[in-house]
PDB file of C-alpha atoms and ligand atoms in Angstrom:
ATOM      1  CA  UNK J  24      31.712 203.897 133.901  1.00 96.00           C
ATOM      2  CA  UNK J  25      32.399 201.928 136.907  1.00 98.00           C
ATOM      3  CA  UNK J  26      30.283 202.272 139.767  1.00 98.00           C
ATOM      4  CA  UNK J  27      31.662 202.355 143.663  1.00 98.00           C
ATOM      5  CA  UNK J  28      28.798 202.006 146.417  1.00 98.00           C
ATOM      6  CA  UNK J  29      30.174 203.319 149.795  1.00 98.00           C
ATOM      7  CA  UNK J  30      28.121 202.561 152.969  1.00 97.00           C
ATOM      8  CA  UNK J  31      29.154 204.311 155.951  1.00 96.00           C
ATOM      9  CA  UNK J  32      28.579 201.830 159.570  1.00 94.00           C
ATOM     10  CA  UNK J  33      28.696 204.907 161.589  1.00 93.00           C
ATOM     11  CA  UNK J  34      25.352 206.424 160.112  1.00 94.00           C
ATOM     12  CA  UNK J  35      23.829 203.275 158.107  1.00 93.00           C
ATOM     13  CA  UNK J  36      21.236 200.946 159.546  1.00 91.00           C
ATOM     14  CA  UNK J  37      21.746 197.429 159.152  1.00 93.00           C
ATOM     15  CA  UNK J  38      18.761 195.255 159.074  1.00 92.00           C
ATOM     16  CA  UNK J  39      18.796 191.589 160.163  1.00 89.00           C
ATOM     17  CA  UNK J  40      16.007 190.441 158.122  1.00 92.00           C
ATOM     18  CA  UNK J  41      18.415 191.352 154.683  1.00 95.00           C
ATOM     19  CA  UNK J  42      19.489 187.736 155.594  1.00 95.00           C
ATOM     20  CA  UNK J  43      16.509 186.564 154.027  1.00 95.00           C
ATOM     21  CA  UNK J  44      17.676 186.794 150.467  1.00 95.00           C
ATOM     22  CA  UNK J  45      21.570 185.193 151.894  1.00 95.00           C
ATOM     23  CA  UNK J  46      22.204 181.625 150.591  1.00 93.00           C
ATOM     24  CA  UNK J  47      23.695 178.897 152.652  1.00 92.00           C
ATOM     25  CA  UNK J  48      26.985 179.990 151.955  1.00 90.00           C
ATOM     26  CA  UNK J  49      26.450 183.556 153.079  1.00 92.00           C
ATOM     27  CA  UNK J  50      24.617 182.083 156.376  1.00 94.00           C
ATOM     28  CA  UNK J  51      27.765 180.172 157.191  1.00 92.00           C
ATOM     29  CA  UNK J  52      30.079 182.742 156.654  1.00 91.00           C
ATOM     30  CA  UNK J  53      27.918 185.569 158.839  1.00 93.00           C
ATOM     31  CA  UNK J  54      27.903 183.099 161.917  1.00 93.00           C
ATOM     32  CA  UNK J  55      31.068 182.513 161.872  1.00 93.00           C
ATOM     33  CA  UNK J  56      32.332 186.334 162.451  1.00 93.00           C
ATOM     34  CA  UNK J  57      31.923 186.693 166.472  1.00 95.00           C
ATOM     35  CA  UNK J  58      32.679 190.753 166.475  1.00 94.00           C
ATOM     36  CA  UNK J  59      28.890 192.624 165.504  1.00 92.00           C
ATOM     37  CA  UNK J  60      30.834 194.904 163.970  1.00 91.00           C
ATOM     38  CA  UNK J  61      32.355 192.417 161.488  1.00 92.00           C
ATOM     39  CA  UNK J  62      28.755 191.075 160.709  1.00 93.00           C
ATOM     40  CA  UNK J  63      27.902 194.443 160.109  1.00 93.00           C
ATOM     41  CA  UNK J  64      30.250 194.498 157.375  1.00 93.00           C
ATOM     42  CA  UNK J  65      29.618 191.602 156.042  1.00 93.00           C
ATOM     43  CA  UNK J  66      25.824 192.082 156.145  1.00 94.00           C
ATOM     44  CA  UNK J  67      26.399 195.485 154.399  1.00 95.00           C
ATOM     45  CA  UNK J  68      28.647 194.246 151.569  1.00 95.00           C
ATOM     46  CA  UNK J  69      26.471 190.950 150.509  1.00 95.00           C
ATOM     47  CA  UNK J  70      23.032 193.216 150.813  1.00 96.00           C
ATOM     48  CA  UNK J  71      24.789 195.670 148.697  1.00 97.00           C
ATOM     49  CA  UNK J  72      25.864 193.364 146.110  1.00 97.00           C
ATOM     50  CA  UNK J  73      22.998 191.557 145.649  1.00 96.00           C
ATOM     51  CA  UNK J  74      20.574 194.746 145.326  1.00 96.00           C
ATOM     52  CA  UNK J  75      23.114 196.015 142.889  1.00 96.00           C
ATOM     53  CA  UNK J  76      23.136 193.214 140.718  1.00 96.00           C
ATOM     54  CA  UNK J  77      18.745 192.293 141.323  1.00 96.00           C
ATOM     55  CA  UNK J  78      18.137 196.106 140.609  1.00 94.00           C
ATOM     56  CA  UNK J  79      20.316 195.523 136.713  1.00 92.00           C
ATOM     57  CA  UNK J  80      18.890 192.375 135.776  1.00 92.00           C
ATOM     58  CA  UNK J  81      15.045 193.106 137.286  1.00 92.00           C
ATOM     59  CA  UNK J  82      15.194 189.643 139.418  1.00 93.00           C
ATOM     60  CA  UNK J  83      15.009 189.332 143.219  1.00 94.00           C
ATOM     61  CA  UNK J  84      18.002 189.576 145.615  1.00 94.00           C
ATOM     62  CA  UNK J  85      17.329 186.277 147.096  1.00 94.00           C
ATOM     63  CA  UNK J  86      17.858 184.604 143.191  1.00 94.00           C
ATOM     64  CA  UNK J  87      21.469 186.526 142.338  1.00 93.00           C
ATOM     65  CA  UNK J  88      23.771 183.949 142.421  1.00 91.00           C
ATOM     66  CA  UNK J  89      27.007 184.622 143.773  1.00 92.00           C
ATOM     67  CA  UNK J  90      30.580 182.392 143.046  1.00 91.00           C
ATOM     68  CA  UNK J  91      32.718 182.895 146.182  1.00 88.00           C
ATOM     69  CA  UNK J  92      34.986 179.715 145.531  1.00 87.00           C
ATOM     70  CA  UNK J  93      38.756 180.254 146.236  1.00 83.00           C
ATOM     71  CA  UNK J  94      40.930 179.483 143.286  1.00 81.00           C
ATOM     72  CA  UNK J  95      43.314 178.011 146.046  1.00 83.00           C
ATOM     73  CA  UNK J  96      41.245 175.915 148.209  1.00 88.00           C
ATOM     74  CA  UNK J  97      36.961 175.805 146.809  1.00 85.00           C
ATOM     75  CA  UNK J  98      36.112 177.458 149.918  1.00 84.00           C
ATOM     76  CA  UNK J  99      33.266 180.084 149.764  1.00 80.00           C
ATOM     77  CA  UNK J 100      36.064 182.798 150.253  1.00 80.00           C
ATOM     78  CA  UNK J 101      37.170 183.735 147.039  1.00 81.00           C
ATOM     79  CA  UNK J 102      36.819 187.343 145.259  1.00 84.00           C
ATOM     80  CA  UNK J 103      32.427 187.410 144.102  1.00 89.00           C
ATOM     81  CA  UNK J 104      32.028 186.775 140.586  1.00 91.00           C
ATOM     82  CA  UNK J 105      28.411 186.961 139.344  1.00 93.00           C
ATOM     83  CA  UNK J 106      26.922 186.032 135.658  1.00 90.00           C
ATOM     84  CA  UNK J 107      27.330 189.663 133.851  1.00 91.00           C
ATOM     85  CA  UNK J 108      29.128 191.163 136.527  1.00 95.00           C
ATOM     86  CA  UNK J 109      32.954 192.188 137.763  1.00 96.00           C
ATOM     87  CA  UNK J 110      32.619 193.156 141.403  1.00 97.00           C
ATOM     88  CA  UNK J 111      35.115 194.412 144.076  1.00 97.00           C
ATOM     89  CA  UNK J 112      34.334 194.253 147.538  1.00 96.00           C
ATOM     90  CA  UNK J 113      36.008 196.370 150.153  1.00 96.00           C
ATOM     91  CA  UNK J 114      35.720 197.724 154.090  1.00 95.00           C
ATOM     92  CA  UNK J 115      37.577 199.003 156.434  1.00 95.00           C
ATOM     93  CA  UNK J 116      37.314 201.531 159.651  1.00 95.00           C
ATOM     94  CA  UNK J 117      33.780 203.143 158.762  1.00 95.00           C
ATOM     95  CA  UNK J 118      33.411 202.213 155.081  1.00 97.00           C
ATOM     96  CA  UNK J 119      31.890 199.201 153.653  1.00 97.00           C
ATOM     97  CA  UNK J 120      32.659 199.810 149.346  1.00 98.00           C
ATOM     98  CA  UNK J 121      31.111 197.846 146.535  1.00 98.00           C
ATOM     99  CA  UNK J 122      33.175 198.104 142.527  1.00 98.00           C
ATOM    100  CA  UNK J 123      30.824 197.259 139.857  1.00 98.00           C
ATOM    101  CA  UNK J 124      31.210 197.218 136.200  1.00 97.00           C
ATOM    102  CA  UNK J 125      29.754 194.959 133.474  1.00 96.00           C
ATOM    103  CA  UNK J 126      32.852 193.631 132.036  1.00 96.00           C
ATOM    104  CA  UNK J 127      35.939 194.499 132.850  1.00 97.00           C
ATOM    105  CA  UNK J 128      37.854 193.371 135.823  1.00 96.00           C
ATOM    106  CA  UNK J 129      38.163 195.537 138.991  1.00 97.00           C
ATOM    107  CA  UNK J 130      39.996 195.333 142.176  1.00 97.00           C
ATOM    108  CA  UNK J 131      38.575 197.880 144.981  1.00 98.00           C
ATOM    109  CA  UNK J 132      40.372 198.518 148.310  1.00 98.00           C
ATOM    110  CA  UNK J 133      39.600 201.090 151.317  1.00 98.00           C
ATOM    111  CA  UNK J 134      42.035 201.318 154.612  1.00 98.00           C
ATOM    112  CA  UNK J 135      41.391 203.063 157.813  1.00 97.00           C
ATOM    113  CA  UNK J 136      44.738 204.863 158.302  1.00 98.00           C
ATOM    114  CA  UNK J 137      46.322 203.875 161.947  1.00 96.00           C
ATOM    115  CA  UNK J 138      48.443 206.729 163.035  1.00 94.00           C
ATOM    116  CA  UNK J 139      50.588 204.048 165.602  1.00 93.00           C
ATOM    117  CA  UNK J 140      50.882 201.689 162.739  1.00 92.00           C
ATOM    118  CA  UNK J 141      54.662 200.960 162.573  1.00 94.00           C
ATOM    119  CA  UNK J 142      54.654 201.633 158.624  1.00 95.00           C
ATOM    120  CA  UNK J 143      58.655 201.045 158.491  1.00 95.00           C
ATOM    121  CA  UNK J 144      57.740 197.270 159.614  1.00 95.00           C
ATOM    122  CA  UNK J 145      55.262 197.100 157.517  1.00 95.00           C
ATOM    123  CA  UNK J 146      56.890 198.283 154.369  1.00 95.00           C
ATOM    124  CA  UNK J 147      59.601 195.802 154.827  1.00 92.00           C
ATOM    125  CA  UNK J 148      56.921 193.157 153.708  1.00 91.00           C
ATOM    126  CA  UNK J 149      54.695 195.046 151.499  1.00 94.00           C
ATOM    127  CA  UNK J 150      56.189 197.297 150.128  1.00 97.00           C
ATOM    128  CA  UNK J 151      58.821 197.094 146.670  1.00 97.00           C
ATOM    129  CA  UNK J 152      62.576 198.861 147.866  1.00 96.00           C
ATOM    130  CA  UNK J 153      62.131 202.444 146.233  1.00 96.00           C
ATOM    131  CA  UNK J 154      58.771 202.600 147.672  1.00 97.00           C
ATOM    132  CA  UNK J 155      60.478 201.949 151.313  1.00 97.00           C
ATOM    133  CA  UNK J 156      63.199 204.384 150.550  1.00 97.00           C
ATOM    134  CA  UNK J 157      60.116 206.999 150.005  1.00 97.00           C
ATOM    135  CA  UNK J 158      58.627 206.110 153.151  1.00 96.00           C
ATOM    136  CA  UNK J 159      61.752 206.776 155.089  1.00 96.00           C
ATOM    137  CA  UNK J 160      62.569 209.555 153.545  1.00 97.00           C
ATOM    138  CA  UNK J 161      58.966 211.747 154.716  1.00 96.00           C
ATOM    139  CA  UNK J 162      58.574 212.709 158.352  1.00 96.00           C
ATOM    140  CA  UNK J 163      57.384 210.118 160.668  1.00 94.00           C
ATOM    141  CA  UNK J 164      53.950 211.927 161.596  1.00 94.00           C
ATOM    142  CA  UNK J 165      53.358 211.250 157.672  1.00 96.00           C
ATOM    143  CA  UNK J 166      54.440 207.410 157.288  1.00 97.00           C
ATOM    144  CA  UNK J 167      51.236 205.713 158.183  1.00 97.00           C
ATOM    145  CA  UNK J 168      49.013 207.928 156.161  1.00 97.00           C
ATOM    146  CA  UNK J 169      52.037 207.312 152.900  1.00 98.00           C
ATOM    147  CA  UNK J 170      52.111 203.682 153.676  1.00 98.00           C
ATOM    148  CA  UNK J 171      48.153 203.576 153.608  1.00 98.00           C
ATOM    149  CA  UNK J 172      48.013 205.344 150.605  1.00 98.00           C
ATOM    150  CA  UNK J 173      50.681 202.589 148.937  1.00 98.00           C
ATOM    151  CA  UNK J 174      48.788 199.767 150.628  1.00 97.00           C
ATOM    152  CA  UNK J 175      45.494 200.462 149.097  1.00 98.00           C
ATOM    153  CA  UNK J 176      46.751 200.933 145.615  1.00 98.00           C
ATOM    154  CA  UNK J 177      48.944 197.983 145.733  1.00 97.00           C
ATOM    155  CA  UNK J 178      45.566 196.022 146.700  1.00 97.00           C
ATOM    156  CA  UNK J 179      43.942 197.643 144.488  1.00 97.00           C
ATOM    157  CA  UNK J 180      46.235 196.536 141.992  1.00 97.00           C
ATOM    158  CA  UNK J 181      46.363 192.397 143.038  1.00 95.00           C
ATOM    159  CA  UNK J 182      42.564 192.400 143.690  1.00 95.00           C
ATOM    160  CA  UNK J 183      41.838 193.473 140.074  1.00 95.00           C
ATOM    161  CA  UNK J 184      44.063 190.637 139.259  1.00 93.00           C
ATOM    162  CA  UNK J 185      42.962 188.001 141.587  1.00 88.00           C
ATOM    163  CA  UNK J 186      45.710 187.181 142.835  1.00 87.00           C
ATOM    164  CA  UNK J 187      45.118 188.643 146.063  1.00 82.00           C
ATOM    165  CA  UNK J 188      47.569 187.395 148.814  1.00 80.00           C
ATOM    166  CA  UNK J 189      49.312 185.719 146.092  1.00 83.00           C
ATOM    167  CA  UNK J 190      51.257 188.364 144.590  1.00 87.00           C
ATOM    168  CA  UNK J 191      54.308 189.709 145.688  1.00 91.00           C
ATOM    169  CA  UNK J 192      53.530 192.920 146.939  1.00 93.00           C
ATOM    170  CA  UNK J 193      57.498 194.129 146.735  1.00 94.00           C
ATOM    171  CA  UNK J 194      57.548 193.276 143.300  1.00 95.00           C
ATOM    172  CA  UNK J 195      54.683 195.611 142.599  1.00 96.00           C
ATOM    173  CA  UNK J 196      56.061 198.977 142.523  1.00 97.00           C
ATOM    174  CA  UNK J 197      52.894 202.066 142.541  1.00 98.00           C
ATOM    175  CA  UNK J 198      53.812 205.760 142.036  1.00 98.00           C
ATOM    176  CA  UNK J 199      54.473 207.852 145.268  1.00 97.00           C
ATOM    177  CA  UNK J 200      51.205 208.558 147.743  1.00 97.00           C
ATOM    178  CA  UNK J 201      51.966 212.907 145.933  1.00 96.00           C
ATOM    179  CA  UNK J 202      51.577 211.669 142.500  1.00 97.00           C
ATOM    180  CA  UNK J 203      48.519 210.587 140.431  1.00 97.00           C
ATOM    181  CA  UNK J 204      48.159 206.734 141.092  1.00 98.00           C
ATOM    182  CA  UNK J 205      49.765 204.461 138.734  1.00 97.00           C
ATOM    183  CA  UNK J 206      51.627 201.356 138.623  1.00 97.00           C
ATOM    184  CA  UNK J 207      54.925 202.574 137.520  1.00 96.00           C
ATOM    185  CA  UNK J 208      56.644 199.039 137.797  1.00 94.00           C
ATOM    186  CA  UNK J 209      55.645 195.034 137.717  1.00 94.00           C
ATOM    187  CA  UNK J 210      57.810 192.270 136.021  1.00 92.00           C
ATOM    188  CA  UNK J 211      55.687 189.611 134.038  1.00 86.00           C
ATOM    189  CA  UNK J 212      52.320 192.086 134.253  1.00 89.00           C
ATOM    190  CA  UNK J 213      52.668 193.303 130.733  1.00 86.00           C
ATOM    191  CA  UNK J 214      48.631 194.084 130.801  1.00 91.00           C
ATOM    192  CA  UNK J 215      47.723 197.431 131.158  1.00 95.00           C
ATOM    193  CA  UNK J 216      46.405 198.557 134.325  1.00 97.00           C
ATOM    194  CA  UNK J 217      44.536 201.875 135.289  1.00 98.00           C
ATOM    195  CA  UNK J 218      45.189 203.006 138.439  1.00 98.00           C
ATOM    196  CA  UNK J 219      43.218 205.620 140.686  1.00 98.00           C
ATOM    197  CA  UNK J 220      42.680 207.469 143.907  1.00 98.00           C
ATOM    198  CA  UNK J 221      38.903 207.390 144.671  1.00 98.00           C
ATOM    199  CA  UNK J 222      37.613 209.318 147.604  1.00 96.00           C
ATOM    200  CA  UNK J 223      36.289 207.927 150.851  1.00 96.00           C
ATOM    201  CA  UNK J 224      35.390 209.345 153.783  1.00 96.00           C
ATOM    202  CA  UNK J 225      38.142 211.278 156.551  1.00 96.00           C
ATOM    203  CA  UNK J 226      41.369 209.149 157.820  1.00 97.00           C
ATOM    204  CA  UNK J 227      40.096 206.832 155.173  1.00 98.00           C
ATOM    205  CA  UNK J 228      42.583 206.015 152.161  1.00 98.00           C
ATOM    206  CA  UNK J 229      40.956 204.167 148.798  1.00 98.00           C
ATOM    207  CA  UNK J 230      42.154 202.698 145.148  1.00 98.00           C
ATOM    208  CA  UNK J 231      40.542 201.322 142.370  1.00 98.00           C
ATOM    209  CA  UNK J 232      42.067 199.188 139.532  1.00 98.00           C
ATOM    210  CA  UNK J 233      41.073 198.224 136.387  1.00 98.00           C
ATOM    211  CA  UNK J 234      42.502 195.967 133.641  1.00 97.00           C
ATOM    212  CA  UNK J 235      42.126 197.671 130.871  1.00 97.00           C
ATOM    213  CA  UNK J 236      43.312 200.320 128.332  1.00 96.00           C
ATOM    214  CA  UNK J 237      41.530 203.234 128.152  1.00 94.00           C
ATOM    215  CA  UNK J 238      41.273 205.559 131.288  1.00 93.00           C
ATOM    216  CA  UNK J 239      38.565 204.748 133.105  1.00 94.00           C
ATOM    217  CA  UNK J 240      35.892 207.211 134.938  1.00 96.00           C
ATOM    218  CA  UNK J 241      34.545 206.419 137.974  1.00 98.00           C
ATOM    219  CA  UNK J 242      30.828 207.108 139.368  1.00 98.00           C
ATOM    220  CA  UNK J 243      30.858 207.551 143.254  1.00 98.00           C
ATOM    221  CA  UNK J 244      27.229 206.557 144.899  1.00 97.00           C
ATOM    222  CA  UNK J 245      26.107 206.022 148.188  1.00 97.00           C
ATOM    223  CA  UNK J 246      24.677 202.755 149.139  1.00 97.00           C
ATOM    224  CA  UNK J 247      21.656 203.910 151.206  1.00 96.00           C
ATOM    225  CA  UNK J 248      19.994 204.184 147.849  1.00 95.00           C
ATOM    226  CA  UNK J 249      19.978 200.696 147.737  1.00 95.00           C
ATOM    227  CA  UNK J 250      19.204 199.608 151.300  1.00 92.00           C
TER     228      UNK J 250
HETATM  229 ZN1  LIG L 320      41.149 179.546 149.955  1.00 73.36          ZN
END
């Protein structure tokens, strides 16, 4: 089963003394976001995290340790990785989402959809061909919410991977936004990859991937039980 912890900003208090159980890394990264509402979010999905993982293992939040390091560059802003632990970290628009399972690697993503997004742009640089050709083909008061839909499983996809802003995203090829999710095409990614819609919250769109096998289910909580 792999969990998904959504906090919503619009109705969840965030607490400045959860910095306590932050490490130096964490404190860096906070001060450095000038918007509240991006501290928020960051606040949110490190409390989250580490509550998760203290609440499994029985040991305080302030003790978790947490590998951010980039696989590009050693900077603290790499996907989490904990001892015991494959997280997925996501937020967007009112939603701050936390993937958790035990062992097998995940890749969460959640978008706000823009309706003045200019999704044929967009799609020219994220998206494979036939997915484009889909895009144009629907009525323009339905692109951004198509492309959104696209977006997040594409992310979905590449953040279960790690390779993040790495990958080619018009390589990647996901079924259409009406069809069960699904990566239907991806030269040299012979693994097998699950592929799912998860619900969010309204004019929110959100994926999870998993590398694995065997279908996976997915528990939906909500966060406040943690904070
Ligand atoms: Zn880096």
């Amino acid at each position: 089963m792999i969990e998904i912890w959504w906090a919503r900003l619009s109705t969840q208090r965030v607490a400045p003394d959860w910095i306590a159980d932050f490490d130096a890394a964490e404190r860096e990264r906070l001060a450095a976001y000038k918007r509240q509402e991006d501290q928020d979010r960051f606040l949110l999905g490190c409390t989250i995290v580490r509550r998760l993982l203290a609440s499994r293992s029985q040991l305080p939040a302030a003790s978790i340790r947490l590998d951010r390091r980039c696989d590009d560059c050693g900077r603290p802003h790499g996907k989490v990785r904990a001892e015991g632990a494959e997280l997925s970290i996501t937020h967007s628009g009112d939603l701050v989402g936390v993937a958790f399972h035990p062992s097998i690697p995940i890749g969460l993503d959640v978008e706000l959809v823009n309706p003045a997004v200019d999704a044929l742009a967009l799609a020219r640089v994220s998206l494979a061909p036939a997915e484009t050709d889909d895009l144009v083909r629907r009525p323009p008061a339905d692109r951004a919410a198509a492309f959104t839909t696209y977006w997040t499983r594409k992310e979905a996809v590449v953040k279960a991977t790690a390779e993040g802003i790495r990958a080619d995203l018009t390589k990647l090829v996901v079924t259409p936004p009406d069809q069960p999710a699904a990566v239907a095409v991806w030269p040299d990614h012979p693994d097998p990859i699950q592929l799912v819609d998860v619900d969010s919250a309204p004019n929110h769109k959100a994926a999870l991937a998993a590398l694995t096998a065997a279908p996976i289910e997915v528990s939906l909580r909500d966060a406040a039980e943690l904070l």
